[in-house]
Structure formats: C-alpha cells, structure tokens
Coordinates of C-alpha atoms in Angstrom, one line a residue:
X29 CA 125.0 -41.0 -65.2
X30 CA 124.9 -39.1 -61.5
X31 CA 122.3 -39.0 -59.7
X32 CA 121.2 -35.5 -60.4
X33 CA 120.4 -36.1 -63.8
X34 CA 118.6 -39.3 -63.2
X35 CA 116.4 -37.2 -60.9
X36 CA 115.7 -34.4 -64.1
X37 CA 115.8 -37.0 -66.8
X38 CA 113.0 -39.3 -64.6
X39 CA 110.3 -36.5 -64.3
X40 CA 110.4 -37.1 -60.5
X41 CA 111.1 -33.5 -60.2
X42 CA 108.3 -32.0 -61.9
X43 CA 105.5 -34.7 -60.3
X44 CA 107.2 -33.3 -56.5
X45 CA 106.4 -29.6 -57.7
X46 CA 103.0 -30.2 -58.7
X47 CA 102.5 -32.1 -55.7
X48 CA 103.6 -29.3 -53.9
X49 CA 100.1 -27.1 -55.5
X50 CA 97.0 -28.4 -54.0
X51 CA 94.7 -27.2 -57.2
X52 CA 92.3 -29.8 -58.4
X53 CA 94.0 -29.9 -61.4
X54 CA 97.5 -30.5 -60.2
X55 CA 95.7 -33.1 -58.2
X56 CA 93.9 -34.7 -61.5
X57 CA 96.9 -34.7 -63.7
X58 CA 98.9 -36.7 -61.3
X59 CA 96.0 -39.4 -60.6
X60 CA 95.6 -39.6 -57.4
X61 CA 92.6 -37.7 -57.1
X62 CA 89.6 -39.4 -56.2
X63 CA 86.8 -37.7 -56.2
X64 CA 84.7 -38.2 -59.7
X65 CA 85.8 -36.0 -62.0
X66 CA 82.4 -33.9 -62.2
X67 CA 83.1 -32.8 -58.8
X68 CA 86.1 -30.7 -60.1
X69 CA 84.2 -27.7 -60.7
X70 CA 82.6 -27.7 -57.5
X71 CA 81.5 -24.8 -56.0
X72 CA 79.6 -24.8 -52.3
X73 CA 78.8 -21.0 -52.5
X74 CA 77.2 -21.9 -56.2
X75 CA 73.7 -21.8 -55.9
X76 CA 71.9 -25.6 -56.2
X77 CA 68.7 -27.0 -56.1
X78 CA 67.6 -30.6 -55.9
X79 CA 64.5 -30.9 -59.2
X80 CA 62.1 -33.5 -57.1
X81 CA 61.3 -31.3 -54.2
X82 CA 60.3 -27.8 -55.4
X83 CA 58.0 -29.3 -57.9
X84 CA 55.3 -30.2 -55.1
X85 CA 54.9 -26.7 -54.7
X86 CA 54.1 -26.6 -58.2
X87 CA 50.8 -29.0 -58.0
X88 CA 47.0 -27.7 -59.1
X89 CA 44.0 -29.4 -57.5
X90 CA 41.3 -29.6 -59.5
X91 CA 38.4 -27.6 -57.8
X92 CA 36.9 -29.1 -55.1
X93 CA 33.4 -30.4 -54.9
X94 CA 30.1 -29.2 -52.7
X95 CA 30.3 -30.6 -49.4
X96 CA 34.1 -31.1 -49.7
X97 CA 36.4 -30.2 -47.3
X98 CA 39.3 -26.6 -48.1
X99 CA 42.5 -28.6 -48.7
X100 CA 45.1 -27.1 -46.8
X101 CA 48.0 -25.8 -48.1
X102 CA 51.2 -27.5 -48.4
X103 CA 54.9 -25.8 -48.4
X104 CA 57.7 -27.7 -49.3
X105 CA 61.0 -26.3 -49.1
X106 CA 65.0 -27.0 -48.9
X107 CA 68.1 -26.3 -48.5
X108 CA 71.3 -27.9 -50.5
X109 CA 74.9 -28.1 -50.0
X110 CA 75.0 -27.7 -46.0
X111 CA 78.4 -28.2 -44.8
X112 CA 77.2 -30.7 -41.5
X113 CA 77.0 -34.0 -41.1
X114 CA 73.9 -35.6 -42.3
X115 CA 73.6 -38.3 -39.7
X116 CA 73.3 -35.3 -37.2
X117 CA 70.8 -33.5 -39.3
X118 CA 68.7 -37.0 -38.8
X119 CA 68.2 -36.4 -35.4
X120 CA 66.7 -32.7 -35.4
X121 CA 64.2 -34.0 -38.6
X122 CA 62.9 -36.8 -35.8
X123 CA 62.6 -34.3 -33.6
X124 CA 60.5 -32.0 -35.1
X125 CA 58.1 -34.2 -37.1
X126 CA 54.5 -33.6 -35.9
X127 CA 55.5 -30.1 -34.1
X128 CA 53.7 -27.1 -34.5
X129 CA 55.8 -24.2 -36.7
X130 CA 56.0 -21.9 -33.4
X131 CA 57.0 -25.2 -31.4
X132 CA 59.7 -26.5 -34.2
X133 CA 61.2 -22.7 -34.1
X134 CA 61.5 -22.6 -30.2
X135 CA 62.9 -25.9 -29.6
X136 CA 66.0 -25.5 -32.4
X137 CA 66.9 -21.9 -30.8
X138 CA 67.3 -24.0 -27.3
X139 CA 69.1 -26.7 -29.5
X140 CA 72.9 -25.5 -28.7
X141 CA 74.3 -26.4 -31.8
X142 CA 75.4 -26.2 -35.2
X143 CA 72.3 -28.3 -37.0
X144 CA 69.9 -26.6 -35.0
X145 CA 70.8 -22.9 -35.9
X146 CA 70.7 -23.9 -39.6
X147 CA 67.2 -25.9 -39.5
X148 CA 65.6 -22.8 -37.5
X149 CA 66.6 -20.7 -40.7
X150 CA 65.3 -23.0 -42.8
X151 CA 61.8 -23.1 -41.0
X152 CA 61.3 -19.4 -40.7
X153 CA 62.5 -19.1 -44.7
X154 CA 59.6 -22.0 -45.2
X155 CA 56.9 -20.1 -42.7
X156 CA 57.8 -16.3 -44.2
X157 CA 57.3 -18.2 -47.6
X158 CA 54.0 -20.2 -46.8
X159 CA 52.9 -16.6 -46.0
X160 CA 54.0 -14.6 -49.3
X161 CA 53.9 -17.3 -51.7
X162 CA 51.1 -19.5 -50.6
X163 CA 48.5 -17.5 -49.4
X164 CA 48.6 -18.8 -45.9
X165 CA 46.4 -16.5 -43.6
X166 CA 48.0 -17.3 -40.0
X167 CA 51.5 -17.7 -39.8
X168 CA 51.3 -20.0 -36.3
X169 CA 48.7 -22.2 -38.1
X170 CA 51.5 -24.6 -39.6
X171 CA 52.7 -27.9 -38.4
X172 CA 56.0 -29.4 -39.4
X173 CA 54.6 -32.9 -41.7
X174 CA 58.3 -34.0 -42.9
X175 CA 61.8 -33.2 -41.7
X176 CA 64.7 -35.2 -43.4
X177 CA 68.4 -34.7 -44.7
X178 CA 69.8 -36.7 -47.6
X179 CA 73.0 -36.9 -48.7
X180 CA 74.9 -34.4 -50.6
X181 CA 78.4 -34.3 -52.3
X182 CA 82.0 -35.8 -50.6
X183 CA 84.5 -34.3 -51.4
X184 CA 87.6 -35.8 -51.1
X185 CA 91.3 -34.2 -50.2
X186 CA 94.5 -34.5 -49.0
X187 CA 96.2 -34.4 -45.7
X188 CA 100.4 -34.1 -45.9
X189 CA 101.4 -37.0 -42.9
X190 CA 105.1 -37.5 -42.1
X191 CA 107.3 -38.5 -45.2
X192 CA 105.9 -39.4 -48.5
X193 CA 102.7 -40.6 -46.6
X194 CA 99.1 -38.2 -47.3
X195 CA 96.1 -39.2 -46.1
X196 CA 92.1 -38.6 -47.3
X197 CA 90.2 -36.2 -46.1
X198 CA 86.3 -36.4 -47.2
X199 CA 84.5 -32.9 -46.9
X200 CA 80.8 -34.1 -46.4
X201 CA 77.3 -32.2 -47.5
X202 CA 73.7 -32.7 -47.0
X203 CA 70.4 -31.5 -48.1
X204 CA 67.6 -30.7 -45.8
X205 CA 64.0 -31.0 -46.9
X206 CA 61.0 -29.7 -44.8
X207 CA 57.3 -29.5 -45.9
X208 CA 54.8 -27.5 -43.6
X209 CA 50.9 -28.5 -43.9
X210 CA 48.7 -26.0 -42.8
X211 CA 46.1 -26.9 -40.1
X212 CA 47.0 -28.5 -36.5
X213 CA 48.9 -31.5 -36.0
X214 CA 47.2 -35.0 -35.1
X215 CA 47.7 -36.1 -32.3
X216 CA 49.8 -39.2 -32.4
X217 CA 52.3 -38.2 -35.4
X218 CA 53.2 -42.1 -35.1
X219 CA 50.9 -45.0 -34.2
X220 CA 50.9 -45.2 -30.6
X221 CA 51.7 -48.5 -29.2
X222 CA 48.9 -50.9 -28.2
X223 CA 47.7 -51.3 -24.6
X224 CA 47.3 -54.6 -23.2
X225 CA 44.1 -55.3 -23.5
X226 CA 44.0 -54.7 -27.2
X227 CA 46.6 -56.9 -27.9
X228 CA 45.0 -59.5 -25.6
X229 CA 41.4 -59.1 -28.6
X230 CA 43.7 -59.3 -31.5
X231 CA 45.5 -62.5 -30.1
X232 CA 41.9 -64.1 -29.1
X233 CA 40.4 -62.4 -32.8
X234 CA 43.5 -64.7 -34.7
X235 CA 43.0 -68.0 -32.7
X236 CA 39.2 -68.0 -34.1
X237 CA 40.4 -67.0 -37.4
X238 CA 42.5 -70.2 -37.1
X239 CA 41.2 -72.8 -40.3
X240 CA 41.9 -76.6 -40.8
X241 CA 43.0 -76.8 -44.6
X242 CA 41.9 -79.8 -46.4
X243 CA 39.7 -80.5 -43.8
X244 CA 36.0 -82.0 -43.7

C-alpha cells in the first residue's frame, strides 16, 4: 500500500480540508474548538440584555409620608456586548463616580480614546432617557452614583503559525452599567481620609476603652 492511498484511506485528507474552512462548525466537528458550545450561535450585532439591571428601573415606592422628603429619581441603564477590554472600562467607571451628568459627558469627550467615546454614548442614551422615561425635569440635575463593567463573553479562535502549529486567539466583551440619581452629588463620593488629630482622639478613645478580663 503507497503512500497515497494511506493518506485517502486514513481520513487525514478530509480533516486538512475542513481545517482549511474557519466556520464554527468545521471547527466543532474536528474538536479543537474551545469555546463552550452555547457560544456557537453567537452573534455580537444580536441584540442582548443583562435581566438584573433593568429591573431597578422597574421598582414602585409606596407613597411617601407628610413631612417626608420627594425621592429622587433613579436611572439605571447599560450596555452589553462591547467589543473593549473590560479592565480598561474599570478605569473610566472610577473616574466618573460622584460626577455631575454635564461633568461625566465633558471629561469622556477630552478622554482620547476608544472606552471613552463609547461611555459618553452611553451617558447621554441614560440622561435623554431620565428625561423621556422618567419624568426628570432638568436634564443637568443628574449625578453619575455607579459606573462599572463586568465581564461579557470570550470568544475563542484560531491563528494559522508556521507549519502545523495554530495558536488561540480570545475575542473579549464587556458590559457597562451606569445608574444616574437625580439631585447633586455629595461632596466626598468616598470617605475622606482622617486628619491627624482625629486619629490622634480615636487612638486616646480605644486605650480607655481598654478592660482587664477576669479581673477584680
């Protein structure tokens, strides 16, 4: 037996051609994708929503007492399957936590970069919908509460190298989440560290808290 027909007879000739077509399926048959296989459907232009998030938009207060204070409104909004990194998207939600809408807007239109582009779409979708949807009467009177990306779907693929060698590729998404509350911001979004001389009373306040157990 030649070589030939040990090459036809082996199947080694049909796995190379289906090697050759980088199709998911092509890609599953063989084995060596892998990705889970619910991901082989996947579609980034296919419209998804996270279920969590848009249900805070959702809530109903009961009515509020005499003598209580308006709640203000609260806007929560997202957007799924963005093709950056996530660990980059991290950066701009620490940045803009505690900002005023109008401030949040300005500083990702001076923020040269991919991420900040796509956030500055997201907050102006969130302020034109705090506006049509939730009955907010000013559209500067917002303040960014929480900014955060999570983790979407990796994709994995392959990359031809020299020979018989491929090599992964991982196609990364993220989610980004914002929720605007309306009012001003406070005016340390953070606990601001303590000064000197209040560290100096809590250290005195704990040495006179100081007890002798089991003692007389």
């Amino acid at each position: 037996m030649n070589g030939g027909t040990y090459i036809a007879h082996s199947g080694f000739l049909k796995r190379f051609v289906l090697m050759l077509r980088p199709t998911a399926v092509s890609a599953h048959v063989l084995g060596f994708h892998s990705s889970p296989s619910q991901y082989l459907d996947f579609e980034p232009d296919k419209p998804y929503t996270t279920k969590k998030w848009p249900k805070y938009n959702e809530i109903v207060y009961p009515p509020k007492k005499d003598g209580e204070l308006t709640r203000p409104a609260e806007i929560c909004h997202q957007r799924t399957l963005i093709k950056y990194s996530q660990e980059k998207m991290w950066y701009i939600g620490m940045m803009l936590r505690g900002l005023t809408i109008d401030e949040g807007i300005k500083q990702m239109t001076f923020y040269k970069r991919k991420g900040g582009a796509i956030v500055k779409e997201i907050l102006l979708e969130a302020q034109k919908m705090a506006i049509e949807e939730h009955n907010v009467e000013y559209k500067s009177n917002l303040w960014i509460a929480d900014a955060f990306p999570t983790r979407g779907y990796i994709i994995k693929g392959l990359r031809k190298h020299r020979g018989p060698r491929f090599g992964v590729i991982h196609y990364r998404y993220c989610h980004f989440f914002v929720r605007l509350i309306e009012g001003h911001p406070p005016k340390h979004y953070m606990a601001p560290e303590e000064t000197g001389n209040e560290k100096m009373t809590e250290y005195i306040e704990n040495l006179r808290k100081r007890k002798i157990w089991h003692g007389l």
